[in-house]
Amino acid sequence: MAGCALCPRACGAVREAGERGVCATGAEPVVSHVMLHEWEEPPLSGSVGSGAVFFPGCPLGCTYCQNHAISRSGAGDPLSEAELAQVFLGLQARGALNVNLVTPTHFAPAIRCAVRLARDAGLALPIVWNTSGYETVRAIRDNEGVVDVYLTDFKYADAALADALSHAPDYPRVALRAIHEMLRCTRPLSFDGAAREERLVSGVVVRHLVLPGHVEESCQALSVLCAEFGDAVRLSIMSQYTPQISEGSPVLDAFPELARRVTPEEYEAVLDHADALGFTDYYWQEGDPAQESFIPDF
Ligand code: SF4
């Protein structure tokens, strides 16, 4: 039994012996929620929905986590690999556009096994790895041939902000290396379906969530993405930040702006920067920023 090093924390928890790591989970895969998710990017959700499978726990643990109801605990239903494969097949039977594995990193070996079992049983949907971006190069390599689409965050280019809000000063360096590896391990962006860009079947989509009061840091993150990857990745700039930090948290003492939503002016400034950098095809969110409804009811 070796200590776990599935994510960059490499915290060494012996999960097979019942220890829980920084990600708050033991060895057995657990699923918190399964749904047809209507609010992912259009070629991921389509008209029916993305087949989202939410895993509890998270190696990154952002202070403002938008899915904190499940990311802070290991709560959910323990499933064997065969049962997980059946979940994937069930989503296919419901018409899902893909299998969207949300925060899968800390259960990666079991998930890969379940995908292979499901493929053998007829699963034909693209596999989407929906991650914080805090991944090791080894982990991405191990996914080669299993994952079709990476839906990854790039949260920060600034190490100090990554440290303050996610306790991960190495996030910018680690996430950039991971994205390079994602590009190496997947086919270029491609779509299928009758309409233009109807369904994403391969490639790397990089999400950036704009934080209230941090326009400058968002612009910095986009500049870094542009310099590193150009249009090899598809950018998704998100305005849906919803305050989730409890009142009285010391995080709010240091970052009181995180108690509010992103203003339309802030979001517009980040979009303007993307335009100025030369990004042409990117996803952005219409309407009132930060609708609570973007967060599934766990
Ligand atoms: S996946 Fe969890 S247990 Fe494994 S190294 Fe990361 S935080 Fe630790």
mmCIF file of C-alpha atoms and ligand atoms in Angstrom:
data_model
loop_
_atom_site.group_PDB
_atom_site.id
_atom_site.type_symbol
_atom_site.label_atom_id
_atom_site.label_comp_id
_atom_site.label_asym_id
_atom_site.label_seq_id
_atom_site.Cartn_x
_atom_site.Cartn_y
_atom_site.Cartn_z
ATOM 1 C CA MET A 1 0.000 0.000 0.000
ATOM 2 C CA ALA A 2 1.641 3.166 -1.165
ATOM 3 C CA GLY A 3 0.797 6.677 -0.074
ATOM 4 C CA CYS A 4 -1.362 8.492 -2.586
ATOM 5 C CA ALA A 5 0.245 10.771 -5.157
ATOM 6 C CA LEU A 6 -2.625 10.967 -7.633
ATOM 7 C CA CYS A 7 -2.654 14.758 -7.535
ATOM 8 C CA PRO A 8 0.012 17.429 -7.097
ATOM 9 C CA ARG A 9 -0.608 17.560 -3.332
ATOM 10 C CA ALA A 10 1.037 14.116 -3.122
ATOM 11 C CA CYS A 11 -0.162 14.052 0.469
ATOM 12 C CA GLY A 12 0.751 10.392 0.910
ATOM 13 C CA ALA A 13 -2.509 9.258 2.500
ATOM 14 C CA VAL A 14 -2.776 5.488 2.543
ATOM 15 C CA ARG A 15 -6.327 5.473 1.300
ATOM 16 C CA GLU A 16 -6.580 1.707 0.975
ATOM 17 C CA ALA A 17 -6.010 1.563 4.733
ATOM 18 C CA GLY A 18 -8.850 3.963 5.423
ATOM 19 C CA GLU A 19 -6.903 7.221 5.551
ATOM 20 C CA ARG A 20 -8.377 10.250 3.863
ATOM 21 C CA GLY A 21 -6.171 12.645 2.020
ATOM 22 C CA VAL A 22 -6.376 16.396 1.534
ATOM 23 C CA CYS A 23 -9.122 15.618 -0.989
ATOM 24 C CA ALA A 24 -11.251 14.193 1.871
ATOM 25 C CA THR A 25 -11.847 10.852 0.198
ATOM 26 C CA GLY A 26 -10.883 7.268 0.821
ATOM 27 C CA ALA A 27 -9.975 4.669 -1.785
ATOM 28 C CA GLU A 28 -13.408 3.534 -2.912
ATOM 29 C CA PRO A 29 -15.003 5.612 -5.674
ATOM 30 C CA VAL A 30 -18.009 7.572 -4.491
ATOM 31 C CA VAL A 31 -20.575 9.416 -6.603
ATOM 32 C CA SER A 32 -22.495 12.386 -5.201
ATOM 33 C CA HIS A 33 -24.799 13.231 -8.019
ATOM 34 C CA VAL A 34 -25.665 12.199 -11.582
ATOM 35 C CA MET A 35 -27.628 14.487 -13.872
ATOM 36 C CA LEU A 36 -28.200 15.726 -17.392
ATOM 37 C CA HIS A 37 -26.437 19.067 -17.001
ATOM 38 C CA GLU A 38 -27.953 21.824 -19.132
ATOM 39 C CA TRP A 39 -25.566 24.636 -18.241
ATOM 40 C CA GLU A 40 -22.205 23.497 -19.550
ATOM 41 C CA GLU A 41 -20.835 25.103 -22.717
ATOM 42 C CA PRO A 42 -23.251 24.641 -25.673
ATOM 43 C CA PRO A 43 -21.398 21.814 -27.484
ATOM 44 C CA LEU A 44 -21.137 19.950 -24.189
ATOM 45 C CA SER A 45 -24.755 20.296 -23.050
ATOM 46 C CA GLY A 46 -26.628 20.551 -26.352
ATOM 47 C CA SER A 47 -30.391 20.403 -26.009
ATOM 48 C CA VAL A 48 -30.515 17.224 -23.908
ATOM 49 C CA GLY A 49 -27.679 17.791 -21.477
ATOM 50 C CA SER A 50 -24.192 16.715 -20.575
ATOM 51 C CA GLY A 51 -24.043 13.446 -18.662
ATOM 52 C CA ALA A 52 -22.528 14.839 -15.491
ATOM 53 C CA VAL A 53 -21.207 12.506 -12.822
ATOM 54 C CA PHE A 54 -20.164 14.485 -9.744
ATOM 55 C CA PHE A 55 -17.502 13.016 -7.499
ATOM 56 C CA PRO A 56 -17.214 14.300 -3.920
ATOM 57 C CA GLY A 57 -14.036 15.713 -2.425
ATOM 58 C CA CYS A 58 -11.407 17.770 -4.227
ATOM 59 C CA PRO A 59 -7.631 17.939 -4.116
ATOM 60 C CA LEU A 60 -7.566 21.699 -4.691
ATOM 61 C CA GLY A 61 -10.124 22.945 -2.168
ATOM 62 C CA CYS A 62 -10.671 26.566 -3.203
ATOM 63 C CA THR A 63 -11.978 28.756 -0.402
ATOM 64 C CA TYR A 64 -14.803 30.028 -2.623
ATOM 65 C CA CYS A 65 -15.680 26.622 -4.118
ATOM 66 C CA GLN A 66 -18.833 26.771 -6.210
ATOM 67 C CA ASN A 67 -19.629 23.105 -5.484
ATOM 68 C CA HIS A 68 -18.761 23.201 -1.800
ATOM 69 C CA ALA A 69 -21.803 21.121 -0.862
ATOM 70 C CA ILE A 70 -19.994 18.057 -2.220
ATOM 71 C CA SER A 71 -16.353 19.097 -2.545
ATOM 72 C CA ARG A 72 -15.797 19.498 1.176
ATOM 73 C CA SER A 73 -16.882 15.998 2.038
ATOM 74 C CA GLY A 74 -16.599 12.497 0.701
ATOM 75 C CA ALA A 75 -20.367 12.074 0.890
ATOM 76 C CA GLY A 76 -22.154 10.067 -1.754
ATOM 77 C CA ASP A 77 -22.829 6.516 -2.854
ATOM 78 C CA PRO A 78 -19.876 4.142 -2.988
ATOM 79 C CA LEU A 79 -19.851 2.353 -6.323
ATOM 80 C CA SER A 80 -17.791 -0.487 -7.713
ATOM 81 C CA GLU A 81 -16.114 0.033 -11.065
ATOM 82 C CA ALA A 82 -18.771 -2.162 -12.707
ATOM 83 C CA GLU A 83 -21.543 -0.079 -11.115
ATOM 84 C CA LEU A 84 -19.883 3.120 -12.272
ATOM 85 C CA ALA A 85 -19.745 1.715 -15.804
ATOM 86 C CA GLN A 86 -23.500 1.141 -15.557
ATOM 87 C CA VAL A 87 -23.984 4.785 -14.556
ATOM 88 C CA PHE A 88 -22.161 5.855 -17.726
ATOM 89 C CA LEU A 89 -24.265 3.514 -19.856
ATOM 90 C CA GLY A 90 -27.412 4.818 -18.174
ATOM 91 C CA LEU A 91 -26.509 8.363 -19.172
ATOM 92 C CA GLN A 92 -26.020 7.219 -22.742
ATOM 93 C CA ALA A 93 -29.465 5.595 -22.682
ATOM 94 C CA ARG A 94 -30.939 8.928 -21.497
ATOM 95 C CA GLY A 95 -29.481 10.713 -24.516
ATOM 96 C CA ALA A 96 -26.582 12.524 -22.838
ATOM 97 C CA LEU A 97 -24.119 14.202 -25.196
ATOM 98 C CA ASN A 98 -21.132 12.867 -23.304
ATOM 99 C CA VAL A 99 -19.996 11.460 -19.993
ATOM 100 C CA ASN A 100 -18.818 14.458 -17.999
ATOM 101 C CA LEU A 101 -16.625 13.411 -15.061
ATOM 102 C CA VAL A 102 -16.711 16.292 -12.603
ATOM 103 C CA THR A 103 -13.708 16.494 -10.230
ATOM 104 C CA PRO A 104 -12.477 12.981 -11.038
ATOM 105 C CA THR A 105 -8.746 13.299 -10.264
ATOM 106 C CA HIS A 106 -8.674 11.554 -6.890
ATOM 107 C CA PHE A 107 -10.619 8.540 -8.228
ATOM 108 C CA ALA A 108 -8.818 8.388 -11.565
ATOM 109 C CA PRO A 109 -7.699 4.716 -11.618
ATOM 110 C CA ALA A 110 -11.183 3.393 -10.800
ATOM 111 C CA ILE A 111 -12.814 5.779 -13.262
ATOM 112 C CA ARG A 112 -10.504 4.705 -16.092
ATOM 113 C CA CYS A 113 -11.348 1.092 -15.340
ATOM 114 C CA ALA A 114 -15.082 1.902 -15.360
ATOM 115 C CA VAL A 115 -14.780 3.718 -18.697
ATOM 116 C CA ARG A 116 -13.061 0.690 -20.232
ATOM 117 C CA LEU A 117 -15.766 -1.622 -18.897
ATOM 118 C CA ALA A 118 -18.466 0.670 -20.263
ATOM 119 C CA ARG A 119 -16.740 0.926 -23.640
ATOM 120 C CA ASP A 120 -16.671 -2.869 -23.851
ATOM 121 C CA ALA A 121 -20.402 -2.838 -23.116
ATOM 122 C CA GLY A 122 -21.203 -0.336 -25.871
ATOM 123 C CA LEU A 123 -20.480 3.138 -24.487
ATOM 124 C CA ALA A 124 -19.842 5.397 -27.479
ATOM 125 C CA LEU A 125 -20.019 8.851 -25.871
ATOM 126 C CA PRO A 126 -17.050 11.209 -25.607
ATOM 127 C CA ILE A 127 -15.443 11.146 -22.162
ATOM 128 C CA VAL A 128 -15.007 14.611 -20.658
ATOM 129 C CA TRP A 129 -12.511 15.140 -17.817
ATOM 130 C CA ASN A 130 -13.848 18.149 -15.932
ATOM 131 C CA THR A 131 -11.031 19.275 -13.665
ATOM 132 C CA SER A 132 -9.664 22.169 -11.658
ATOM 133 C CA GLY A 133 -6.484 21.924 -13.723
ATOM 134 C CA TYR A 134 -4.522 20.919 -10.635
ATOM 135 C CA GLU A 135 -3.256 17.713 -12.185
ATOM 136 C CA THR A 136 0.093 16.015 -12.504
ATOM 137 C CA VAL A 137 1.582 15.325 -15.922
ATOM 138 C CA ARG A 138 1.637 11.647 -14.971
ATOM 139 C CA ALA A 139 -2.103 11.693 -14.297
ATOM 140 C CA ILE A 140 -2.844 13.166 -17.710
ATOM 141 C CA ARG A 141 -0.568 10.633 -19.397
ATOM 142 C CA ASP A 142 -2.389 7.831 -17.623
ATOM 143 C CA ASN A 143 -5.657 9.109 -19.125
ATOM 144 C CA GLU A 144 -4.376 8.843 -22.687
ATOM 145 C CA GLY A 145 -6.743 6.772 -24.804
ATOM 146 C CA VAL A 146 -9.529 7.088 -22.222
ATOM 147 C CA VAL A 147 -10.312 10.811 -22.160
ATOM 148 C CA ASP A 148 -11.531 12.583 -25.302
ATOM 149 C CA VAL A 149 -12.176 16.090 -24.022
ATOM 150 C CA TYR A 150 -10.497 18.045 -21.257
ATOM 151 C CA LEU A 151 -12.684 20.670 -19.648
ATOM 152 C CA THR A 152 -10.118 22.246 -17.397
ATOM 153 C CA ASP A 153 -9.944 25.364 -15.310
ATOM 154 C CA PHE A 154 -7.099 27.803 -15.402
ATOM 155 C CA LYS A 155 -7.908 29.721 -12.261
ATOM 156 C CA TYR A 156 -4.835 31.825 -11.622
ATOM 157 C CA ALA A 157 -1.659 32.992 -13.262
ATOM 158 C CA ASP A 158 -0.677 34.646 -10.002
ATOM 159 C CA ALA A 159 0.993 32.363 -7.451
ATOM 160 C CA ALA A 160 0.164 34.610 -4.500
ATOM 161 C CA LEU A 161 -3.551 34.591 -5.315
ATOM 162 C CA ALA A 162 -3.446 30.819 -5.867
ATOM 163 C CA ASP A 163 -1.847 30.465 -2.459
ATOM 164 C CA ALA A 164 -4.303 32.774 -0.719
ATOM 165 C CA LEU A 165 -7.465 31.317 -2.235
ATOM 166 C CA SER A 166 -6.545 27.689 -2.951
ATOM 167 C CA HIS A 167 -3.503 27.001 -0.774
ATOM 168 C CA ALA A 168 -1.635 26.062 -3.930
ATOM 169 C CA PRO A 169 1.085 28.562 -4.858
ATOM 170 C CA ASP A 170 2.297 26.080 -7.468
ATOM 171 C CA TYR A 171 -1.080 26.137 -9.255
ATOM 172 C CA PRO A 172 -0.065 28.350 -12.227
ATOM 173 C CA ARG A 173 3.019 26.273 -13.053
ATOM 174 C CA VAL A 174 1.313 22.922 -12.402
ATOM 175 C CA ALA A 175 -1.832 23.753 -14.365
ATOM 176 C CA LEU A 176 0.084 25.074 -17.376
ATOM 177 C CA ARG A 177 2.187 21.923 -17.553
ATOM 178 C CA ALA A 178 -0.963 19.836 -17.256
ATOM 179 C CA ILE A 179 -2.680 21.717 -20.089
ATOM 180 C CA HIS A 180 0.348 21.199 -22.338
ATOM 181 C CA GLU A 181 0.086 17.482 -21.611
ATOM 182 C CA MET A 182 -3.689 17.494 -22.212
ATOM 183 C CA LEU A 183 -3.024 18.918 -25.670
ATOM 184 C CA ARG A 184 -0.436 16.254 -26.349
ATOM 185 C CA CYS A 185 -2.725 13.441 -25.213
ATOM 186 C CA THR A 186 -5.923 14.394 -27.059
ATOM 187 C CA ARG A 187 -6.897 15.011 -30.655
ATOM 188 C CA PRO A 188 -7.355 18.669 -31.683
ATOM 189 C CA LEU A 189 -10.682 20.377 -31.074
ATOM 190 C CA SER A 190 -13.311 18.689 -33.173
ATOM 191 C CA PHE A 191 -17.075 18.633 -33.319
ATOM 192 C CA ASP A 192 -19.752 16.463 -34.842
ATOM 193 C CA GLY A 193 -23.476 16.783 -35.495
ATOM 194 C CA ALA A 194 -25.542 18.388 -38.189
ATOM 195 C CA ALA A 195 -25.203 21.966 -36.936
ATOM 196 C CA ARG A 196 -21.930 23.861 -36.636
ATOM 197 C CA GLU A 197 -20.112 22.862 -33.444
ATOM 198 C CA GLU A 198 -23.097 20.801 -32.324
ATOM 199 C CA ARG A 199 -21.163 18.385 -30.131
ATOM 200 C CA LEU A 200 -17.597 18.587 -28.916
ATOM 201 C CA VAL A 201 -15.928 15.214 -29.383
ATOM 202 C CA SER A 202 -12.264 15.994 -28.754
ATOM 203 C CA GLY A 203 -9.904 18.705 -27.611
ATOM 204 C CA VAL A 204 -9.189 20.989 -24.686
ATOM 205 C CA VAL A 205 -11.519 23.676 -23.338
ATOM 206 C CA VAL A 206 -9.978 25.969 -20.729
ATOM 207 C CA ARG A 207 -12.326 27.706 -18.350
ATOM 208 C CA HIS A 208 -11.538 30.803 -16.419
ATOM 209 C CA LEU A 209 -13.914 31.945 -13.681
ATOM 210 C CA VAL A 210 -13.784 35.697 -13.190
ATOM 211 C CA LEU A 211 -13.644 36.590 -9.497
ATOM 212 C CA PRO A 212 -15.217 39.805 -8.184
ATOM 213 C CA GLY A 213 -12.615 42.514 -7.667
ATOM 214 C CA HIS A 214 -9.923 40.592 -9.571
ATOM 215 C CA VAL A 215 -10.234 41.778 -13.146
ATOM 216 C CA GLU A 216 -6.504 42.430 -13.360
ATOM 217 C CA GLU A 217 -5.676 38.869 -12.323
ATOM 218 C CA SER A 218 -8.195 37.494 -14.835
ATOM 219 C CA CYS A 219 -6.614 39.530 -17.613
ATOM 220 C CA GLN A 220 -3.219 38.244 -16.548
ATOM 221 C CA ALA A 221 -4.494 34.664 -16.710
ATOM 222 C CA LEU A 222 -5.863 35.183 -20.230
ATOM 223 C CA SER A 223 -2.601 36.761 -21.355
ATOM 224 C CA VAL A 224 -0.671 33.745 -20.090
ATOM 225 C CA LEU A 225 -3.070 31.336 -21.829
ATOM 226 C CA CYS A 226 -2.739 33.271 -25.062
ATOM 227 C CA ALA A 227 1.064 33.232 -24.894
ATOM 228 C CA GLU A 228 1.243 29.523 -24.000
ATOM 229 C CA PHE A 229 -1.457 28.033 -26.202
ATOM 230 C CA GLY A 230 -2.880 30.576 -28.640
ATOM 231 C CA ASP A 231 -5.949 29.093 -30.280
ATOM 232 C CA ALA A 232 -4.929 25.471 -29.648
ATOM 233 C CA VAL A 233 -7.354 25.510 -26.729
ATOM 234 C CA ARG A 234 -10.912 26.819 -26.694
ATOM 235 C CA LEU A 235 -11.380 29.428 -24.005
ATOM 236 C CA SER A 236 -14.487 29.700 -21.815
ATOM 237 C CA ILE A 237 -14.743 32.868 -19.737
ATOM 238 C CA MET A 238 -17.227 32.471 -16.914
ATOM 239 C CA SER A 239 -19.129 35.119 -14.969
ATOM 240 C CA GLN A 240 -21.144 32.795 -12.767
ATOM 241 C CA TYR A 241 -19.216 33.265 -9.537
ATOM 242 C CA THR A 242 -21.677 32.918 -6.672
ATOM 243 C CA PRO A 243 -20.588 33.824 -3.129
ATOM 244 C CA GLN A 244 -20.282 30.630 -1.119
ATOM 245 C CA ILE A 245 -17.944 31.650 1.710
ATOM 246 C CA SER A 246 -19.538 31.592 5.161
ATOM 247 C CA GLU A 247 -19.885 34.875 7.008
ATOM 248 C CA GLY A 248 -17.134 35.264 9.580
ATOM 249 C CA SER A 249 -14.609 33.313 7.506
ATOM 250 C CA PRO A 250 -11.111 34.841 7.709
ATOM 251 C CA VAL A 251 -11.003 34.634 3.908
ATOM 252 C CA LEU A 252 -13.620 37.385 3.779
ATOM 253 C CA ASP A 253 -11.508 39.539 6.112
ATOM 254 C CA ALA A 254 -8.716 39.426 3.551
ATOM 255 C CA PHE A 255 -10.918 39.342 0.440
ATOM 256 C CA PRO A 256 -14.241 41.043 1.304
ATOM 257 C CA GLU A 257 -15.024 41.405 -2.404
ATOM 258 C CA LEU A 258 -15.629 37.650 -2.577
ATOM 259 C CA ALA A 259 -18.913 38.218 -0.728
ATOM 260 C CA ARG A 260 -20.451 39.730 -3.857
ATOM 261 C CA ARG A 261 -20.977 38.737 -7.461
ATOM 262 C CA VAL A 262 -19.062 39.876 -10.510
ATOM 263 C CA THR A 263 -20.438 43.096 -11.948
ATOM 264 C CA PRO A 264 -21.325 43.346 -15.643
ATOM 265 C CA GLU A 265 -18.580 45.983 -15.987
ATOM 266 C CA GLU A 266 -15.962 43.666 -14.528
ATOM 267 C CA TYR A 267 -16.991 40.828 -16.805
ATOM 268 C CA GLU A 268 -17.042 43.090 -19.821
ATOM 269 C CA ALA A 269 -13.521 44.305 -19.042
ATOM 270 C CA VAL A 270 -12.235 40.722 -19.064
ATOM 271 C CA LEU A 271 -14.030 39.973 -22.339
ATOM 272 C CA ASP A 272 -12.544 43.129 -23.831
ATOM 273 C CA HIS A 273 -9.104 41.900 -22.845
ATOM 274 C CA ALA A 274 -9.764 38.539 -24.521
ATOM 275 C CA ASP A 275 -10.775 40.403 -27.679
ATOM 276 C CA ALA A 276 -7.659 42.582 -27.506
ATOM 277 C CA LEU A 277 -5.479 39.481 -27.220
ATOM 278 C CA GLY A 278 -6.991 38.208 -30.457
ATOM 279 C CA PHE A 279 -9.174 35.408 -29.112
ATOM 280 C CA THR A 280 -12.044 35.164 -31.578
ATOM 281 C CA ASP A 281 -13.863 31.912 -30.831
ATOM 282 C CA TYR A 282 -14.461 31.660 -27.109
ATOM 283 C CA TYR A 283 -17.406 30.904 -24.875
ATOM 284 C CA TRP A 284 -18.840 33.585 -22.666
ATOM 285 C CA GLN A 285 -21.964 33.773 -20.565
ATOM 286 C CA GLU A 286 -24.927 35.889 -21.563
ATOM 287 C CA GLY A 287 -27.413 37.598 -19.330
ATOM 288 C CA ASP A 288 -27.196 38.493 -15.691
ATOM 289 C CA PRO A 289 -23.831 37.265 -14.386
ATOM 290 C CA ALA A 290 -23.899 34.683 -11.659
ATOM 291 C CA GLN A 291 -27.293 33.087 -11.755
ATOM 292 C CA GLU A 292 -27.564 30.776 -8.795
ATOM 293 C CA SER A 293 -29.238 28.275 -11.079
ATOM 294 C CA PHE A 294 -25.877 27.457 -12.706
ATOM 295 C CA ILE A 295 -25.046 25.542 -9.538
ATOM 296 C CA PRO A 296 -26.780 22.157 -9.449
ATOM 297 C CA ASP A 297 -28.974 21.463 -6.451
ATOM 298 C CA PHE A 298 -26.941 18.791 -4.712
HETATM 299 S S1 SF4 B 1 -5.662 12.639 -4.582
HETATM 300 FE FE1 SF4 B 1 -6.224 13.099 -2.445
HETATM 301 S S2 SF4 B 1 -5.168 11.552 -1.223
HETATM 302 FE FE2 SF4 B 1 -4.222 11.534 -3.269
HETATM 303 S S3 SF4 B 1 -2.460 12.921 -3.117
HETATM 304 FE FE3 SF4 B 1 -4.186 14.140 -3.829
HETATM 305 S S4 SF4 B 1 -5.116 15.007 -1.966
HETATM 306 FE FE4 SF4 B 1 -3.778 13.309 -1.323
#
